[in-house]
């Protein structure tokens, strides 16, 4: 039976934890709203870019563009998006589990895996299992910046063009709803924009390119990759906050439950001491009167 | 021609702008060019500069930074890195 003071200490500590989780939940809610509006803002551009690219690729010869070409897979680059901070439920675990699965599959096929990790949690994970990482990016989640993303994309496109990687796969958390985020694996390189719908190639062939088809494609394709990575990062960001918010909400509920239990225990213990004291006094008085 | 152009400007940070215009000129990488309704399907890149569009006799401008320009079926789509309405 723990003493009164033990229980009291326990209650204070649980209360303090509760304060932290409540604050974190509120912060997450605010950040979630912000990052959700970010992704909503980025969506129209992204959609139109994909549309434009698919209209264009339908009209060009894919063989002549490196970024569109399928080639023998010798080295596949995995880009893993996790968060920098923990306390967000299964967010990171899900992505890393998915990554491990993809890596196993690739290794079974005898394909080399090269890794780009984004976020501290991914870095720590690969470090723990001593898996070599080609590039690590951390600490840019606070404010996702298009310029930073462009630097990442440029680096990847460069290694793709010089042949050190043959494919790029991105693993990240897809934001389905506040309650549901699922890990998603997407192949970004070689680029495969969806085929333009409802437009027969006859109409598309008429596009005039200026200055030239090659030059347009050479800027449009990297742009597309950049944009897709940017979008994945934003998506991951929203998922992180949503995941954290839910995790903190659960923590809050647990705190409440635990507090109720502890308070009951405390009151019982207090009553028990009072009863014992009373018995002592009554016993003493009786002994005196005899 | 009675037809008009639909001008649409979009940037990654959420700026969108749609307007029905009579004509426009844009700063292409290989020189400034104008677009009138009925233009052939056309894709090009733009350098940073001003897109000047006319509605009736009023002309207005949007400043864009390195953008893609696509026109098909009288629909002009400009995907810019950044854009701003110029007063």
Coordinates of C-alpha atoms in Angstrom, one line a residue:
Chain A
X1 CA 0.0 0.0 0.0
X2 CA 1.6 3.3 -1.1
X3 CA 1.7 6.0 1.4
X4 CA -0.4 9.2 1.2
X5 CA 2.5 11.2 0.1
X6 CA 3.5 8.7 -2.6
X7 CA 0.1 8.9 -4.1
X8 CA 0.1 12.7 -3.9
X9 CA 3.4 12.9 -5.8
X10 CA 2.1 10.5 -8.4
X11 CA -1.0 12.7 -8.9
X12 CA 1.1 15.9 -9.3
X13 CA 3.3 14.2 -11.8
X14 CA 0.4 12.8 -13.9
X15 CA -1.2 16.3 -13.8
X16 CA 2.0 17.8 -15.1
X17 CA 2.2 15.3 -17.9
X18 CA -1.4 16.1 -18.7
X19 CA -0.6 19.8 -19.0
X20 CA 2.2 19.0 -21.5
X21 CA 0.0 16.7 -23.7
X22 CA -2.8 19.2 -23.6
X23 CA -0.6 22.0 -24.7
X24 CA 0.9 19.8 -27.4
X25 CA -2.5 18.8 -28.7
X26 CA -3.5 22.4 -29.1
X27 CA -0.3 23.3 -30.8
X28 CA -0.7 20.4 -33.2
X29 CA -4.2 21.5 -34.0
X30 CA -3.0 24.9 -34.9
X31 CA -0.1 23.6 -37.0
X32 CA -2.4 21.1 -38.6
X33 CA -4.7 23.9 -39.8
X34 CA -1.7 25.8 -41.1
X35 CA -0.2 23.0 -43.0
X36 CA -3.5 21.9 -44.3
X37 CA -4.0 25.3 -45.9
X38 CA -0.4 25.0 -47.3
X39 CA -1.3 21.9 -49.1
X40 CA -4.6 23.2 -50.3
X41 CA -2.7 26.2 -51.8
X42 CA -0.1 23.9 -53.5
X43 CA -2.6 21.6 -55.0
X44 CA -4.0 23.6 -58.0
X45 CA -0.4 24.3 -59.3
X46 CA 0.6 20.7 -58.8
X47 CA -2.5 19.4 -60.6
X48 CA -2.1 21.8 -63.5
X49 CA 1.6 21.0 -63.9
X50 CA 0.8 17.3 -64.1
X51 CA -1.9 18.1 -66.7
X52 CA 0.4 20.2 -68.7
X53 CA 3.1 17.5 -68.6
X54 CA 0.8 14.7 -69.6
X55 CA -0.5 16.8 -72.5
X56 CA 3.1 17.4 -73.6
X57 CA 4.5 13.9 -73.0
X58 CA 1.6 12.4 -75.1
X59 CA 3.0 14.4 -78.0
X60 CA 6.7 13.7 -77.6
X61 CA 8.9 10.7 -78.0
X62 CA 9.6 9.4 -74.6
X63 CA 12.8 7.6 -75.7
X64 CA 14.6 10.9 -76.2
X65 CA 14.2 12.1 -72.6
X66 CA 16.4 10.6 -69.9
X67 CA 13.9 11.4 -67.1
X68 CA 11.1 9.5 -68.9
X69 CA 13.1 6.5 -69.9
X70 CA 12.6 3.2 -68.2
X71 CA 15.9 1.4 -67.7
X72 CA 17.4 -1.6 -66.1
X73 CA 17.1 -1.3 -62.3
X74 CA 20.5 -1.7 -60.7
X75 CA 20.4 0.9 -58.0
X76 CA 17.1 2.2 -56.6
X77 CA 17.0 5.3 -54.5
X78 CA 14.6 5.3 -51.6
X79 CA 13.6 8.6 -50.3
X80 CA 12.1 8.3 -46.8
X81 CA 10.1 11.1 -45.3
X82 CA 9.7 11.1 -41.5
X83 CA 9.4 13.8 -38.9
X84 CA 12.1 15.5 -36.9
X85 CA 10.2 15.2 -33.6
X86 CA 8.6 12.2 -31.9
X87 CA 5.4 11.9 -29.9
X88 CA 3.3 11.5 -32.9
X89 CA 1.9 8.0 -32.5
X90 CA 2.7 5.5 -35.2
X91 CA 3.6 8.1 -37.8
X92 CA 7.3 7.3 -38.1
X93 CA 7.0 3.6 -37.3
X94 CA 4.6 3.1 -40.2
X95 CA 6.8 4.8 -42.8
X96 CA 9.9 3.0 -41.5
X97 CA 8.2 -0.4 -41.6
X98 CA 7.1 0.3 -45.1
X99 CA 10.6 1.3 -46.0
X100 CA 12.0 -1.9 -44.5
X101 CA 9.5 -3.9 -46.6
X102 CA 10.4 -2.2 -49.8
X103 CA 14.1 -2.6 -49.1
X104 CA 13.7 -6.3 -48.4
X105 CA 11.8 -6.7 -51.7
X106 CA 14.5 -4.9 -53.7
X107 CA 17.3 -6.8 -52.0
X108 CA 15.6 -10.1 -52.9
X109 CA 15.6 -9.0 -56.5
X110 CA 19.3 -8.3 -56.2
X111 CA 18.9 -4.5 -56.6
X112 CA 21.2 -2.1 -54.8
X113 CA 19.4 0.3 -52.5
X114 CA 20.6 3.8 -51.9
X115 CA 18.9 5.9 -49.3
X116 CA 18.0 9.6 -48.9
X117 CA 16.5 10.3 -45.5
X118 CA 14.5 13.3 -44.6
X119 CA 13.8 14.0 -41.0
X120 CA 15.7 13.1 -37.8
X121 CA 13.7 10.0 -37.1
X122 CA 14.7 8.4 -40.4
X123 CA 18.3 9.4 -39.9
X124 CA 18.3 7.8 -36.4
X125 CA 16.6 4.6 -37.7
X126 CA 19.2 4.0 -40.4
X127 CA 21.9 4.8 -38.0
X128 CA 20.7 2.3 -35.5
X129 CA 20.7 -0.5 -38.1
X130 CA 24.0 0.8 -39.5
X131 CA 22.5 1.2 -43.0
X132 CA 24.5 3.6 -45.0
X133 CA 22.6 6.7 -46.1
X134 CA 23.6 8.7 -49.2
X135 CA 22.1 12.0 -48.0
X136 CA 20.4 13.2 -44.9
X137 CA 18.2 16.2 -44.7
X138 CA 17.0 17.4 -41.3
X139 CA 15.4 20.4 -39.7
X140 CA 13.5 21.9 -42.5
X141 CA 10.1 20.9 -41.4
X142 CA 9.4 24.0 -39.4
X143 CA 8.8 26.0 -42.6
X144 CA 8.7 23.9 -45.7
X145 CA 10.4 26.0 -48.3
X146 CA 10.3 25.5 -52.1
X147 CA 13.9 26.5 -52.4
X148 CA 15.1 23.7 -50.0
X149 CA 13.0 21.2 -51.9
X150 CA 14.5 22.3 -55.2
X151 CA 18.0 21.6 -53.8
X152 CA 17.0 18.1 -52.9
X153 CA 15.3 17.5 -56.2
X154 CA 18.3 18.8 -58.1
X155 CA 20.7 16.5 -56.3
X156 CA 18.5 13.5 -57.1
X157 CA 18.0 14.4 -60.7
X158 CA 21.7 14.8 -61.0
X159 CA 22.5 11.4 -59.7
X160 CA 19.7 10.0 -61.9
X161 CA 21.1 11.6 -65.0
X162 CA 24.6 10.5 -64.4
X163 CA 23.4 7.0 -63.9
X164 CA 24.3 6.4 -60.3
X165 CA 20.6 5.7 -59.6
X166 CA 18.1 4.2 -61.9
X167 CA 14.9 4.8 -60.1
X168 CA 13.5 7.0 -57.3
X169 CA 10.9 5.7 -54.9
X170 CA 9.5 8.0 -52.2
X171 CA 8.0 6.6 -49.0
X172 CA 5.8 9.0 -47.0
X173 CA 2.6 9.2 -45.0
X174 CA -0.3 10.1 -47.2
X175 CA -2.9 12.3 -45.5
X176 CA -6.3 10.7 -45.9
X177 CA -8.1 12.4 -43.1
X178 CA -7.3 13.7 -39.6
X179 CA -7.9 10.2 -38.3
X180 CA -6.2 8.2 -41.0
X181 CA -2.8 8.5 -42.5
X182 CA -1.3 5.6 -44.5
X183 CA 2.2 5.0 -45.7
X184 CA 2.5 5.4 -49.4
X185 CA 5.2 4.3 -51.8
X186 CA 5.4 6.3 -55.1
X187 CA 7.8 6.0 -57.9
X188 CA 8.9 9.4 -59.1
X189 CA 11.7 8.6 -61.5
X190 CA 11.5 7.6 -64.3
X191 CA 8.7 10.1 -64.5
X192 CA 5.3 8.8 -65.6
X193 CA 2.7 11.5 -65.7
X194 CA -0.7 10.1 -66.1
X195 CA -1.9 9.8 -69.7
X196 CA -4.0 12.8 -70.7
X197 CA -7.7 11.8 -70.6
X198 CA -10.3 12.7 -73.1
X199 CA -7.8 14.0 -75.6
X200 CA -7.0 11.9 -78.6
X201 CA -3.4 12.3 -79.6
X202 CA -4.5 14.0 -82.9
X203 CA -5.3 17.2 -81.0
X204 CA -2.2 17.0 -78.9
X205 CA 0.2 16.7 -81.8
X206 CA -0.6 20.2 -82.8
X207 CA 1.3 21.8 -79.8
X208 CA 3.9 24.2 -81.0
X209 CA 7.0 24.2 -78.8
X210 CA 9.1 27.2 -78.4
X211 CA 12.1 27.4 -78.3
X212 CA 12.1 23.6 -78.9
X213 CA 10.5 20.5 -77.6
X214 CA 13.7 19.3 -76.0
X215 CA 14.3 22.5 -74.1
X216 CA 10.7 22.7 -72.8
X217 CA 10.9 19.1 -71.6
X218 CA 14.3 19.7 -70.0
X219 CA 12.9 22.3 -67.7
X220 CA 9.4 20.9 -67.3
X221 CA 10.4 17.4 -66.2
X222 CA 12.7 18.5 -63.3
X223 CA 10.0 20.9 -62.3
X224 CA 7.6 18.0 -62.2
X225 CA 9.9 16.0 -60.0
X226 CA 10.5 19.0 -57.7
X227 CA 6.8 19.6 -57.4
X228 CA 6.0 16.0 -56.6
X229 CA 8.6 15.9 -53.9
X230 CA 7.4 19.2 -52.5
X231 CA 3.9 17.8 -52.4
X232 CA 5.0 14.6 -50.7
X233 CA 6.8 16.7 -48.1
X234 CA 3.7 18.9 -47.4
X235 CA 1.6 15.8 -47.3
X236 CA 4.0 14.2 -44.7
X237 CA 3.9 17.4 -42.7
X238 CA 0.1 17.4 -42.5
X239 CA 0.1 13.8 -41.6
X240 CA 2.6 14.3 -38.8
X241 CA 0.6 17.0 -37.1
X242 CA -2.7 15.1 -37.5
X243 CA -1.0 12.0 -36.1
X244 CA 0.4 14.0 -33.2
X245 CA -2.9 15.6 -32.4
X246 CA -4.6 12.3 -32.2
X247 CA -1.8 10.7 -30.1
X248 CA -2.0 13.7 -27.7
X249 CA -5.7 13.5 -27.5
X250 CA -5.4 9.8 -26.5
X251 CA -2.8 10.7 -23.9
X252 CA -5.1 13.3 -22.5
X253 CA -7.9 10.8 -22.1
X254 CA -5.5 8.4 -20.4
X255 CA -4.4 11.1 -18.1
X256 CA -7.9 11.8 -17.0
X257 CA -8.6 8.2 -16.4
X258 CA -5.5 7.7 -14.4
X259 CA -6.2 10.8 -12.3
X260 CA -9.6 9.5 -11.4
X261 CA -8.2 6.2 -10.3
X262 CA -5.4 7.8 -8.3
X263 CA -7.7 10.3 -6.6
X264 CA -10.0 7.5 -5.5
X265 CA -7.0 5.6 -4.2
X266 CA -5.8 8.7 -2.4
X267 CA -9.1 9.3 -0.7
X268 CA -9.3 5.7 0.4
X269 CA -5.9 5.8 1.9
X270 CA -6.7 9.1 3.7
X271 CA -9.9 7.6 5.1
X272 CA -8.0 4.6 6.3
X273 CA -5.5 6.7 8.2
X274 CA -8.4 8.7 9.8
X275 CA -10.1 5.5 10.8
X276 CA -6.9 4.1 12.4
X277 CA -6.3 7.4 14.3
X278 CA -9.9 7.4 15.6
X279 CA -9.5 3.8 16.7
X280 CA -6.4 4.8 18.6
X281 CA -8.0 7.7 20.3
X282 CA -11.1 5.7 21.3
X283 CA -8.9 2.9 22.5
X284 CA -6.7 5.3 24.6
X285 CA -9.8 7.0 26.1
X286 CA -11.3 3.7 27.1
X287 CA -8.0 2.6 28.7
X288 CA -7.9 5.8 30.7
X289 CA -11.5 5.5 32.0
X290 CA -11.0 2.1 33.4
Chain B
X1 CA -13.7 38.1 -83.3
X2 CA -16.2 37.8 -80.5
X3 CA -14.3 35.1 -78.7
X4 CA -12.3 35.9 -75.7
X5 CA -9.3 34.2 -73.9
X6 CA -9.4 32.7 -70.5
X7 CA -6.3 33.7 -68.6
X8 CA -5.3 31.5 -65.6
X9 CA -2.2 32.2 -63.5
X10 CA -1.2 29.7 -60.8
X11 CA 1.8 29.6 -58.4
X12 CA 2.9 26.9 -56.0
X13 CA 2.2 29.1 -53.0
X14 CA -1.5 29.3 -53.7
X15 CA -1.8 32.4 -55.8
X16 CA -4.5 31.8 -58.4
X17 CA -5.9 34.3 -60.8
X18 CA -8.5 33.8 -63.5
X19 CA -9.8 36.4 -65.9
X20 CA -11.5 36.6 -69.2
X21 CA -9.4 38.9 -71.5
X22 CA -9.4 40.1 -75.0
X23 CA -5.7 39.8 -75.7
X24 CA -2.4 39.5 -73.9
X25 CA 1.3 39.8 -74.4
X26 CA 3.9 37.8 -72.5
X27 CA 7.7 37.8 -72.1
X28 CA 8.8 34.5 -73.7
X29 CA 12.3 33.3 -73.4
X30 CA 12.8 33.9 -77.1
X31 CA 11.1 37.3 -77.2
X32 CA 7.9 38.9 -76.3
X33 CA 4.8 37.6 -78.0
X34 CA 1.1 38.4 -78.1
X35 CA -1.8 36.0 -78.0
X36 CA -5.3 36.7 -79.5
X37 CA -8.3 34.4 -79.4
X38 CA -8.0 31.5 -81.8
X39 CA -4.3 31.0 -81.2
X40 CA -2.8 27.6 -82.1
X41 CA -2.0 25.2 -79.3
X42 CA 1.4 26.4 -78.0
X43 CA 3.7 25.8 -75.1
X44 CA 6.7 27.9 -74.1
X45 CA 8.6 29.2 -71.2
X46 CA 8.6 32.8 -69.9
X47 CA 11.3 34.8 -68.4
X48 CA 10.5 37.0 -65.4
X49 CA 8.5 40.0 -66.5
X50 CA 5.1 41.4 -67.0
X51 CA 2.1 39.8 -68.6
X52 CA 0.0 42.6 -70.0
X53 CA -3.6 41.8 -70.7
X54 CA -6.4 43.9 -72.2
X55 CA -10.1 43.8 -71.4
X56 CA -11.8 46.1 -73.8
X57 CA -9.5 49.2 -73.9
X58 CA -8.2 48.8 -70.3
X59 CA -4.9 47.1 -70.0
X60 CA -3.5 45.6 -66.8
X61 CA -0.4 43.7 -65.9
X62 CA 0.7 40.8 -63.8
X63 CA 4.4 40.3 -62.8
X64 CA 5.5 36.7 -63.1
X65 CA 8.8 35.0 -62.3
X66 CA 10.1 32.2 -64.6
X67 CA 6.9 30.5 -65.8
X68 CA 5.4 28.0 -68.2
X69 CA 3.0 29.2 -70.7
X70 CA 0.4 27.0 -72.4
X71 CA -2.4 28.0 -74.7
X72 CA -5.0 25.6 -76.1
X73 CA -8.6 26.2 -77.1
X74 CA -8.4 29.9 -76.1
X75 CA -7.4 28.9 -72.6
X76 CA -4.1 30.4 -71.4
X77 CA -2.5 28.6 -68.5
X78 CA 0.5 30.2 -66.8
X79 CA 2.4 28.3 -64.2
X80 CA 4.7 30.7 -62.5
X81 CA 7.2 30.4 -59.6
X82 CA 5.7 33.5 -58.2
X83 CA 3.2 36.1 -59.5
X84 CA 1.9 39.4 -58.4
X85 CA -0.8 41.8 -59.7
X86 CA 0.8 45.0 -60.7
X87 CA -1.2 48.2 -60.0

